[in-house]
Amino acid sequence: MGLMEILLIIIPSTLLWAAPLIFTGLGGNFSESSGVVNIGLEGLMVIGAFTAIVFNLTFVDVFGSMTPWVALLAAMVVGALLSILHAVASITFRADQVVSGVAINLLAIGAALFLVKFIYGKGQTDIIQKGFSKVDIPFLSDIPVIGKLFFSNTYYTSFVAIAVAFLAWFVMFKTPFGLRLRAVGEHPMAADTMGINVTRMRYIGVLISGALAGIGGGVYAQSISSDFGHATISGQGFMALAALIFGKWHPLGVMGAALFFGFAQSLSIIGSSLPFLENIPNVYLLIAPYVLTILALTGFIGRADAPKASGTPYIKGKR
Amino acid sequence: MSNRMKNIVVPLVAVLLGVLVGTIIMVATGYNAGSAFIALWNGAFGEIYYTGEVVRQVTPYILAGLAVAFAFRTGLFNIGVEGQLIVGWLAAVWVGVAFELPKFIHLPLAVLAAAAAGAMWAFIPGLLKAKFKVHEVIVTIMMNYVALHVTNYIIRTVLSEKSDRTEMIAESASLRSPFLEGLTDYSRLHWGILIALACVFIMWFLLEKTSKGYELRAVGFNQHASEYAGMSVSKNIILSMVISGAFAGLAGAMEALGTFGYAAIKGGFTGVGFDGIAVALLGGNGPIGIIFAALLFGSLKVGALNMPLEAGVPNELVDIIIALIVFFVAASYMIRIFIDRISKKGVK
């Protein structure tokens, strides 16, 4: 097997697995930059995946080939709605943000499975007919070599994810809104003194995280799993959290980390078919994202520091 | 209302709110809430068999709750109970299948191996927190997944020949009890409950009656003050995580040596570790509270299995209720303000 053939397998698969991680990781970035830790990303992805699949199964006759995209919008809205719960608890009621996130995770999987049984009378949904399918992207796939490697046999969602990462970078670092968001996460009291509404900024941060994690779940469900059951999302949200940290709370870093983790994930699945990997137990590839994140936090791979006020509720007038 | 009173009332209100919202969900989706709750009760206490299963489920819940609570008291959030539990499970099974020893050596050895494995798994985040100031929440989450994949790998390659589960442990390492099984109409109740209750006592004694426990709590209240008073914050952080991990490992031993008797490849987590967070929170991180909270969640979980059979309600409803209880306890600021308002009105 030549290098070209190997790359032709690995690159599309990496892009496929990275897309949900990019969306969800960026969501986590907005929340944590505003100072609210979001362990609930996993649960938000679960509810996104559930919504997308149910919407897709129900409305496939109405929207035809556009169904997966409209389903993503639905997943986005429902993800944002669920994240309101996290926002209310951790911002308004000053709950421990980690505990509230754990509650979101438990609630999402419980509610989604309850509703699946309520709607379909069984523990798992049917397989969707119109998911995101592999395409050759027009024009770009005609470029010699690069076109074949990156733009053939791939998914639009991966490129949307990358575009959203650049958009997120622009919003966070080049607009007044982004500056305020980060100020609220670094030093809420100073931001408050300058007239920024800390509570409102944090609510927006959490809502965006819910929306993006919902999309992440929807993308995963409609391009990788194709149905929804108890194990559809198992750890994707936490891996997105890992990407957020490994990417040092910076949108483009998050995107890079997500691509790398997508690479590791796809290798652990297709690795046995590649000549130089068949003898390496895939357990190393499976644990790589998590071990690397721990190493990054420890400072062995460039120290990762969270936004300063991340995890602490802001109480006006308290020093 | 006194603070002590409030600490009892707040969890009760949280449970009531959780059940209330659960009822609303059932009514909204057209299920019969009354028969669902009757089925839930019957599934937990209707027959002696079910009660035996409840106590069996309560056993790991107590230990997982202790693990979370012990770390909490030192100001640490051990979200990695799940991973430490899985590692403990594997260690107990490993000792259980690898040796042939008389029971009075084999069983304690298997139990201790589980505790040691859990402790070791928690030592890493403890060390990183103490030496590099790395937040333990993230590290323990990552360690959960490492534990999941590594134990699956060991089960597949070392403890079996590419099979999905290990052999049964030797009888001499088992916690199973024909006596308890006979007493409860052949449920899977085992002696582990005694270990769990002993650990409740150990945690209480350690934290409240020894100077080391005082140090651990002091670090939890105020790291700087403890440092100033000459205590080693980093040593106490590591110690707290290690003890917490040992409790979690024991919870794994309960599943390994009592309930199942083997370890199998897992597609996802057992959930016991995360439920342990709920147990610790609802129990107010105190020994007695944890027993009651574990009893509540244990009977909810076991009783729920009867709900689809008897009332046609999906058992996931109970998971929703548990999640809501966690949520309301977490947001107890709201409940406390409400209680304050009511009691102030009473004074007027």
XYZ file of C-alpha atoms in Angstrom:
667
model
C 0.000 0.000 0.000
C 1.522 3.286 -1.071
C 1.616 6.482 0.922
C -0.957 8.097 -1.319
C -3.447 5.295 -0.749
C -2.940 5.441 3.015
C -3.477 9.198 3.031
C -6.600 8.735 0.932
C -8.020 6.597 3.723
C -6.754 8.597 6.690
C -7.499 12.205 5.702
C -11.244 11.908 4.958
C -11.687 9.743 8.029
C -9.848 12.271 10.210
C -12.023 15.091 8.890
C -15.135 13.019 9.526
C -14.283 12.266 13.158
C -12.944 15.748 13.876
C -16.043 17.692 12.811
C -18.210 16.978 15.900
C -15.216 17.604 18.165
C -14.517 20.966 16.522
C -18.092 22.198 16.928
C -18.395 21.015 20.518
C -14.916 22.135 21.514
C -15.606 25.620 20.159
C -18.818 25.658 22.164
C -16.857 24.836 25.297
C -14.474 27.616 24.370
C -17.213 30.267 24.385
C -18.528 29.070 27.735
C -15.180 28.777 29.481
C -13.850 32.040 28.082
C -16.809 33.743 29.722
C -15.906 32.057 33.012
C -18.349 29.159 33.156
C -16.923 25.642 33.187
C -19.050 23.367 31.055
C -18.664 19.673 31.912
C -22.134 19.266 30.417
C -20.832 19.278 26.820
C -21.343 15.516 26.680
C -24.992 15.857 27.666
C -25.519 18.741 25.247
C -24.124 16.566 22.458
C -26.431 13.741 23.502
C -29.479 15.959 23.265
C -28.219 17.359 19.942
C -27.758 13.861 18.514
C -31.179 12.806 19.776
C -32.910 15.883 18.355
C -31.207 15.587 14.990
C -32.115 11.922 14.574
C -35.741 12.345 15.679
C -36.162 15.431 13.479
C -34.535 13.650 10.561
C -36.755 10.574 10.889
C -39.902 12.662 11.268
C -39.417 15.298 8.567
C -37.401 13.508 5.925
C -40.395 13.576 3.570
C -40.860 17.323 4.012
C -37.319 18.559 3.524
C -35.900 15.862 1.252
C -32.185 16.154 0.733
C -31.947 19.252 2.941
C -33.158 17.238 5.962
C -29.790 16.761 7.704
C -29.066 20.489 7.595
C -32.468 21.488 8.932
C -32.085 18.795 11.597
C -28.810 20.436 12.604
C -30.666 23.709 13.168
C -33.155 21.870 15.368
C -30.284 20.246 17.291
C -28.719 23.681 17.733
C -31.906 25.168 19.176
C -32.552 22.286 21.566
C -28.898 22.231 22.671
C -29.125 25.949 23.461
C -32.387 25.411 25.358
C -30.867 22.698 27.552
C -27.825 24.833 28.243
C -30.115 27.502 29.720
C -30.537 25.118 32.656
C -26.777 25.075 33.184
C -26.640 28.841 32.859
C -29.426 29.446 35.352
C -27.887 27.077 37.894
C -24.292 28.179 37.594
C -24.710 31.902 36.945
C -27.915 32.960 38.680
C -28.042 30.373 41.462
C -24.260 30.199 41.926
C -24.274 26.406 41.860
C -21.033 24.502 41.633
C -20.491 24.577 37.871
C -18.987 21.109 37.727
C -21.909 19.595 39.639
C -24.406 21.403 37.438
C -22.586 20.062 34.382
C -22.762 16.533 35.772
C -26.500 17.021 36.294
C -26.856 18.141 32.650
C -25.079 14.980 31.499
C -27.280 12.705 33.605
C -30.419 14.573 32.602
C -29.679 14.582 28.875
C -29.100 10.854 28.529
C -32.040 10.030 30.800
C -34.433 12.370 29.013
C -33.290 11.336 25.529
C -33.716 7.614 26.199
C -37.034 8.215 27.962
C -38.309 10.099 24.936
C -36.980 7.512 22.488
C -38.987 4.850 24.325
C -41.983 7.187 24.519
C -41.929 8.006 20.807
C -40.763 4.734 19.244
C -41.605 2.195 21.948
C -38.082 0.725 21.845
C -34.634 1.561 23.159
C -33.113 2.677 19.889
C -34.318 4.694 16.918
C -34.443 3.445 13.351
C -31.573 4.260 11.017
C -31.995 7.540 9.175
C -32.377 7.439 5.395
C -30.867 10.831 4.593
C -27.693 11.454 6.557
C -24.715 13.547 5.542
C -23.168 11.657 2.689
C -19.761 11.617 1.100
C -19.314 14.156 -1.695
C -16.644 15.455 -4.012
C -16.618 19.167 -3.424
C -17.138 20.938 -6.779
C -14.125 22.738 -8.317
C -11.858 22.187 -5.295
C -11.757 18.434 -5.846
C -10.361 19.061 -9.333
C -7.123 20.532 -7.974
C -4.344 18.022 -8.639
C -3.225 15.930 -5.585
C -4.635 18.284 -2.929
C -8.106 18.105 -4.380
C -8.050 14.352 -4.313
C -6.656 14.183 -0.786
C -8.704 16.838 0.964
C -11.794 17.562 -1.092
C -12.850 14.199 -2.540
C -14.947 11.593 -0.839
C -15.500 13.868 2.144
C -18.211 15.689 4.068
C -19.358 19.302 3.841
C -19.824 19.404 7.612
C -16.084 19.080 8.216
C -15.430 22.217 6.202
C -18.271 24.071 7.860
C -16.680 23.146 11.192
C -13.323 24.541 10.115
C -14.986 27.700 8.838
C -16.833 28.107 12.138
C -13.507 27.781 13.967
C -12.103 30.750 12.027
C -15.329 32.654 12.602
C -15.100 31.925 16.322
C -11.521 33.163 16.368
C -12.601 36.373 14.649
C -15.517 36.898 17.016
C -13.480 36.196 20.113
C -10.349 38.143 19.295
C -11.351 40.825 16.767
C -14.703 42.122 17.941
C -15.771 44.181 20.980
C -18.117 41.345 21.916
C -15.224 38.887 22.089
C -13.138 41.235 24.162
C -15.989 41.637 26.628
C -16.579 37.898 26.744
C -12.955 37.230 27.588
C -12.800 40.091 30.063
C -15.725 38.621 31.958
C -13.914 35.297 32.119
C -10.589 36.724 33.220
C -11.567 39.421 35.682
C -15.323 39.852 36.072
C -15.039 42.608 38.656
C -12.910 44.792 36.417
C -15.282 44.105 33.547
C -18.243 45.017 35.722
C -16.586 48.285 36.691
C -16.212 49.128 33.011
C -19.941 48.708 32.571
C -20.049 45.242 31.063
C -23.010 43.178 32.156
C -21.221 40.114 33.548
C -24.357 38.012 33.949
C -25.547 38.705 30.422
C -22.178 37.964 28.839
C -21.946 34.680 30.710
C -25.455 33.670 29.707
C -24.546 34.329 26.084
C -21.342 32.290 26.446
C -23.185 29.288 27.858
C -25.976 29.537 25.272
C -23.478 29.543 22.415
C -21.808 26.495 23.945
C -25.157 24.706 24.061
C -25.921 25.627 20.461
C -22.542 24.492 19.128
C -22.498 21.297 21.206
C -25.996 20.557 19.900
C -24.684 20.926 16.355
C -21.715 18.720 17.245
C -24.042 15.997 18.461
C -26.215 16.380 15.381
C -23.243 16.086 13.053
C -21.998 12.996 14.866
C -25.388 11.311 14.785
C -26.076 12.074 11.128
C -22.666 11.297 9.703
C -21.204 8.603 11.974
C -23.817 6.690 13.982
C -26.966 7.194 11.806
C -29.281 6.313 14.691
C -29.703 7.168 18.367
C -29.324 4.790 21.298
C -27.773 4.758 24.751
C -24.216 4.488 23.428
C -24.433 6.890 20.465
C -22.475 9.610 22.224
C -20.026 7.920 24.548
C -17.279 10.268 25.531
C -17.314 12.571 22.492
C -18.242 15.522 24.679
C -15.448 14.847 27.111
C -13.025 14.450 24.243
C -14.164 17.850 22.985
C -13.411 19.168 26.460
C -9.968 17.615 26.122
C -9.553 19.340 22.748
C -10.522 22.629 24.371
C -7.755 22.274 26.945
C -5.193 20.824 24.564
C -5.991 23.736 22.261
C -5.375 26.143 25.150
C -8.766 27.836 25.090
C -8.099 29.343 21.661
C -10.526 28.609 18.774
C -7.824 27.765 16.257
C -5.968 25.707 18.838
C -9.193 23.886 19.613
C -9.636 23.180 15.919
C -6.086 21.836 15.639
C -6.505 19.672 18.718
C -9.848 18.375 17.476
C -8.318 17.476 14.119
C -5.522 15.667 15.908
C -7.936 13.770 18.167
C -10.060 12.964 15.130
C -6.918 11.567 13.557
C -6.211 9.411 16.628
C -9.805 8.187 16.736
C -9.918 7.264 13.077
C -6.563 5.502 13.350
C -7.893 3.407 16.235
C -10.721 2.290 13.960
C -9.028 1.866 10.599
C -5.541 1.193 12.007
C -5.805 -2.565 11.645
C -6.054 -2.172 7.873
C -2.876 -0.125 7.619
C 0.373 -2.070 7.179
C 2.567 -0.220 9.698
C -0.085 -0.125 12.429
C -1.469 -3.639 12.511
C 0.941 -4.780 15.206
C 0.399 -1.835 17.526
C -2.470 -2.479 19.969
C -5.092 0.156 19.304
C -5.395 0.849 23.038
C -2.537 3.363 22.621
C -4.496 5.256 19.999
C -7.660 5.100 22.090
C -6.035 6.658 25.147
C -3.776 9.074 23.265
C -6.133 12.105 23.377
C -6.630 11.781 27.111
C -2.993 11.171 28.001
C -1.888 14.077 25.811
C -4.388 16.359 27.528
C -3.036 15.425 30.948
C 0.499 16.057 29.727
C -0.521 19.422 28.258
C -2.114 20.467 31.537
C 0.949 19.411 33.474
C 3.093 21.612 31.290
C 5.116 18.999 29.446
C 3.687 20.165 26.108
C 3.479 23.900 26.692
C 1.443 24.828 29.715
C -2.323 25.242 29.318
C -3.929 27.761 31.656
C -7.664 28.202 31.966
C -9.320 31.633 31.927
C -8.713 33.037 35.411
C -12.269 33.378 36.643
C -13.385 30.132 35.065
C -15.377 28.086 37.553
C -16.180 30.832 40.063
C -19.567 32.529 40.208
C -19.483 36.309 40.143
C -21.089 37.882 43.167
C -21.393 41.631 42.931
C -19.636 43.549 45.673
C -17.724 40.525 46.949
C -13.973 40.921 47.033
C -34.108 28.156 60.898
C -30.728 26.902 62.114
C -28.033 25.904 59.663
C -28.182 22.323 60.879
C -31.900 22.159 60.183
C -31.352 23.727 56.774
C -28.797 21.077 55.865
C -31.482 18.465 56.373
C -34.368 20.373 54.808
C -32.542 21.403 51.618
C -31.879 17.839 50.364
C -35.427 16.846 51.257
C -36.827 19.750 49.252
C -34.512 18.808 46.373
C -35.812 15.232 46.388
C -39.414 16.447 46.498
C -38.817 18.857 43.618
C -37.143 16.076 41.625
C -40.087 13.734 42.160
C -42.509 16.564 41.393
C -40.893 17.370 38.056
C -40.717 13.644 37.292
C -44.453 13.424 37.912
C -45.092 16.410 35.660
C -43.074 14.735 32.895
C -45.122 11.558 33.247
C -48.408 13.447 33.176
C -47.271 15.481 30.166
C -46.311 12.332 28.243
C -49.569 10.607 29.158
C -48.202 7.957 31.494
C -50.033 7.030 34.672
C -47.852 8.560 37.399
C -49.674 6.847 40.248
C -49.180 3.330 38.951
C -45.574 4.209 38.021
C -44.739 5.116 41.613
C -46.539 2.027 42.927
C -44.505 -0.086 40.481
C -41.366 1.701 41.653
C -42.151 0.922 45.285
C -43.052 -2.700 44.543
C -39.887 -3.079 42.494
C -37.790 -1.981 45.441
C -39.625 -3.307 48.491
C -42.562 -5.368 47.236
C -40.790 -8.685 47.675
C -37.845 -9.721 49.808
C -35.927 -10.561 46.607
C -36.152 -6.943 45.433
C -35.089 -5.633 48.814
C -32.033 -7.887 48.631
C -31.214 -6.395 45.230
C -31.669 -2.876 46.619
C -29.133 -3.537 49.372
C -26.785 -5.033 46.796
C -27.064 -1.871 44.682
C -26.666 0.336 47.754
C -23.316 -1.300 48.574
C -21.234 0.208 45.739
C -23.264 3.428 45.975
C -22.186 3.927 49.585
C -18.535 3.386 48.693
C -18.669 5.588 45.582
C -20.425 8.256 47.645
C -17.744 8.013 50.330
C -15.061 8.387 47.674
C -16.570 11.585 46.274
C -17.358 12.958 49.729
C -13.927 12.287 51.183
C -12.259 14.281 48.411
C -14.904 17.013 48.735
C -14.067 17.482 52.401
C -10.480 18.295 51.430
C -11.721 20.708 48.791
C -11.172 18.341 45.871
C -13.677 17.175 43.289
C -12.997 13.569 42.384
C -14.987 13.024 39.190
C -12.729 10.050 38.535
C -14.509 7.658 40.888
C -15.808 5.858 37.821
C -12.315 5.168 36.499
C -10.937 4.212 39.904
C -13.879 1.856 40.319
C -13.197 0.142 36.995
C -9.528 -0.271 37.840
C -10.428 -1.673 41.272
C -12.886 -4.062 39.656
C -10.192 -5.369 37.337
C -7.605 -5.720 40.127
C -10.009 -7.682 42.327
C -10.899 -10.045 39.498
C -7.254 -10.442 38.587
C -6.344 -11.540 42.109
C -9.506 -13.629 42.181
C -8.597 -15.699 39.118
C -4.806 -15.738 39.389
C -4.316 -17.313 42.818
C -5.488 -20.311 44.737
C -5.337 -19.486 48.414
C -7.306 -20.201 51.562
C -10.323 -17.893 51.864
C -9.064 -15.898 54.859
C -6.048 -14.768 52.802
C -7.487 -14.732 49.286
C -10.588 -12.622 49.921
C -8.830 -9.852 51.900
C -6.043 -9.871 49.313
C -8.510 -9.361 46.456
C -10.312 -6.589 48.361
C -7.048 -4.847 49.209
C -5.822 -5.156 45.632
C -8.931 -3.313 44.470
C -8.420 -0.574 47.059
C -4.744 -0.281 46.116
C -5.528 -0.082 42.397
C -8.141 2.615 42.950
C -5.743 4.485 45.224
C -2.996 4.314 42.638
C -5.316 5.589 39.922
C -6.295 8.546 42.118
C -2.711 9.179 43.172
C -1.852 10.540 39.714
C -4.395 13.409 39.707
C -3.539 14.056 43.367
C 0.131 14.346 42.561
C -0.472 16.555 39.530
C -2.736 18.808 41.587
C -0.227 19.065 44.419
C 2.927 19.533 42.365
C 1.751 21.225 39.161
C -1.520 22.847 40.277
C -3.381 20.988 37.529
C -7.113 20.997 38.116
C -8.144 17.546 39.352
C -11.546 17.628 37.609
C -10.082 17.513 34.119
C -7.359 15.008 34.959
C -9.784 12.616 36.646
C -12.184 12.816 33.677
C -9.336 11.960 31.319
C -8.193 9.160 33.646
C -11.700 7.684 33.473
C -11.347 7.086 29.759
C -7.800 5.832 30.080
C -9.067 3.355 32.705
C -11.902 2.218 30.452
C -9.696 1.510 27.446
C -6.768 0.045 29.369
C -8.911 -2.363 31.400
C -10.741 -3.477 28.248
C -7.382 -4.138 26.650
C -6.124 -6.135 29.639
C -9.314 -8.189 29.803
C -9.052 -9.025 26.119
C -5.367 -9.832 25.955
C -4.055 -10.737 29.406
C -6.992 -12.106 31.385
C -8.613 -13.977 28.516
C -7.777 -15.120 25.029
C -9.529 -12.467 22.937
C -12.752 -13.094 24.812
C -15.220 -10.496 26.041
C -14.988 -11.500 29.686
C -12.709 -13.166 32.199
C -13.319 -16.500 33.885
C -15.188 -16.559 37.173
C -13.121 -15.739 40.252
C -12.174 -18.576 42.605
C -14.727 -19.378 45.293
C -12.126 -18.464 47.919
C -12.114 -14.815 46.736
C -15.871 -14.433 46.512
C -18.022 -12.229 48.714
C -21.116 -14.214 47.778
C -23.112 -15.736 50.582
C -25.565 -18.600 50.192
C -26.919 -17.538 53.581
C -27.797 -13.986 52.483
C -29.035 -15.246 49.128
C -31.302 -17.748 50.832
C -32.541 -15.076 53.198
C -33.621 -12.838 50.287
C -35.167 -15.376 47.925
C -31.957 -15.784 45.883
C -31.103 -12.161 45.175
C -27.446 -11.333 44.563
C -27.030 -9.812 48.029
C -23.489 -10.417 49.339
C -21.282 -9.651 52.351
C -19.957 -6.463 50.749
C -22.562 -4.379 52.550
C -20.645 -4.994 55.780
C -17.459 -3.682 54.165
C -19.347 -0.620 52.935
C -20.775 0.124 56.382
C -17.354 -0.398 57.959
C -15.950 2.133 55.503
C -18.617 4.646 56.519
C -17.362 4.293 60.076
C -13.730 4.542 58.928
C -14.411 7.749 57.038
C -16.221 9.294 60.016
C -13.496 8.246 62.453
C -10.679 9.361 60.159
C -12.109 12.787 59.446
C -13.629 13.638 62.816
C -11.488 11.845 65.388
C -7.896 11.916 64.174
C -5.472 14.810 63.812
C -4.748 13.750 60.226
C -8.446 14.092 59.462
C -8.434 17.526 61.034
C -5.590 18.511 58.735
C -7.443 17.178 55.701
C -10.535 19.183 56.565
C -8.460 22.264 57.355
C -6.901 22.115 53.890
C -10.407 21.856 52.486
C -11.553 24.969 54.337
C -8.575 27.194 53.684
C -5.364 26.120 52.023
C -3.442 29.263 52.897
C -4.350 29.153 56.572
C -3.371 25.487 56.782
C -0.080 26.174 55.068
C 0.565 29.005 57.529
C -0.245 26.687 60.418
C 2.506 24.386 59.230
C 0.500 21.721 57.466
C 1.727 20.392 54.135
C -1.031 21.222 51.674
C 0.400 19.106 48.864
C 0.804 16.022 51.067
C -2.768 16.357 52.296
C -4.110 16.768 48.771
C -2.358 13.600 47.639
C -3.440 11.690 50.746
C -7.041 12.751 50.302
C -7.108 11.630 46.676
C -5.453 8.310 47.554
C -7.996 7.525 50.293
C -10.831 8.638 48.025
C -9.498 6.397 45.267
C -9.234 3.477 47.702
C -12.945 3.817 48.539
C -13.717 3.920 44.815
C -11.578 0.842 44.219
C -13.515 -0.954 46.964
C -16.745 -0.073 45.187
C -15.255 -1.876 42.186
C -14.400 -4.855 44.398
C -18.070 -5.092 45.402
C -19.060 -5.555 41.755
C -16.124 -7.849 41.053
C -16.244 -10.154 44.073
C -19.889 -9.869 45.040
C -22.333 -9.058 42.277
C -20.696 -10.380 39.128
C -17.671 -12.515 39.930
C -15.960 -11.574 36.672
C -14.949 -8.545 34.605
C -16.224 -7.953 31.090
C -15.362 -5.600 28.221
C -17.269 -2.373 28.718
C -18.627 -0.234 25.922
C -19.202 2.628 28.351
C -19.094 3.484 32.009
C -20.931 1.653 34.786
C -22.496 4.911 35.954
C -21.895 4.004 39.600
C -19.093 6.533 39.863
C -21.253 9.381 38.582
C -24.158 8.308 40.759
C -21.643 8.483 43.613
C -21.451 12.232 43.007
C -25.213 12.390 43.429
C -25.027 10.291 46.600
C -22.308 12.456 48.159
C -24.051 15.709 47.253
C -27.438 14.674 48.520
C -25.884 13.169 51.637
C -24.192 16.474 52.402
C -20.804 14.690 52.321
C -21.455 13.266 55.787
C -21.359 9.557 56.696
C -24.983 9.208 57.829
C -26.285 11.324 54.960
C -24.428 9.131 52.496
C -26.089 5.968 53.820
C -29.544 7.506 53.404
C -28.761 8.960 49.977
C -27.309 5.633 48.773
C -30.422 3.883 50.044
C -32.642 6.336 48.162
C -30.754 6.098 44.865
C -30.268 2.341 45.210
C -33.977 1.705 45.668
C -34.822 4.153 42.854
C -32.457 2.350 40.464
C -33.576 -1.163 41.349
C -37.245 -0.257 41.660
C -37.144 1.445 38.257
C -36.546 -1.903 36.564
C -40.071 -2.891 37.552
C -41.660 0.224 36.051
C -41.739 -0.906 32.390
C -43.139 -4.311 33.407
C -45.831 -3.210 35.817
C -46.766 0.303 34.668
C -45.362 0.515 31.138
C -43.244 3.545 32.036
C -39.621 3.626 30.731
C -37.180 3.114 33.606
C -35.113 6.081 32.369
C -37.646 8.256 34.164
C -35.733 7.471 37.344
C -32.495 8.672 35.743
C -34.241 11.947 34.973
C -35.408 12.224 38.578
C -31.892 11.512 39.894
C -30.420 14.126 37.548
C -33.003 16.659 38.697
C -32.222 15.942 42.344
C -28.529 16.583 41.663
C -29.486 19.754 39.854
C -31.677 21.053 42.664
C -29.083 20.228 45.320
C -26.468 22.039 43.237
C -28.719 25.061 42.910
C -29.615 24.916 46.616
C -28.859 28.633 46.887
C -32.344 29.082 45.475
C -33.897 26.723 48.038
C -32.006 28.342 50.911
C -33.210 31.824 49.975
C -36.738 30.500 49.768
C -36.477 28.888 53.213
C -35.036 32.115 54.649
C -37.967 34.113 53.296
C -40.513 31.706 54.734
C -38.897 31.532 58.157
C -38.569 35.349 58.322
C -42.265 35.673 57.633
C -42.885 33.218 60.469
C -40.937 35.452 62.889
C -43.033 38.483 62.087
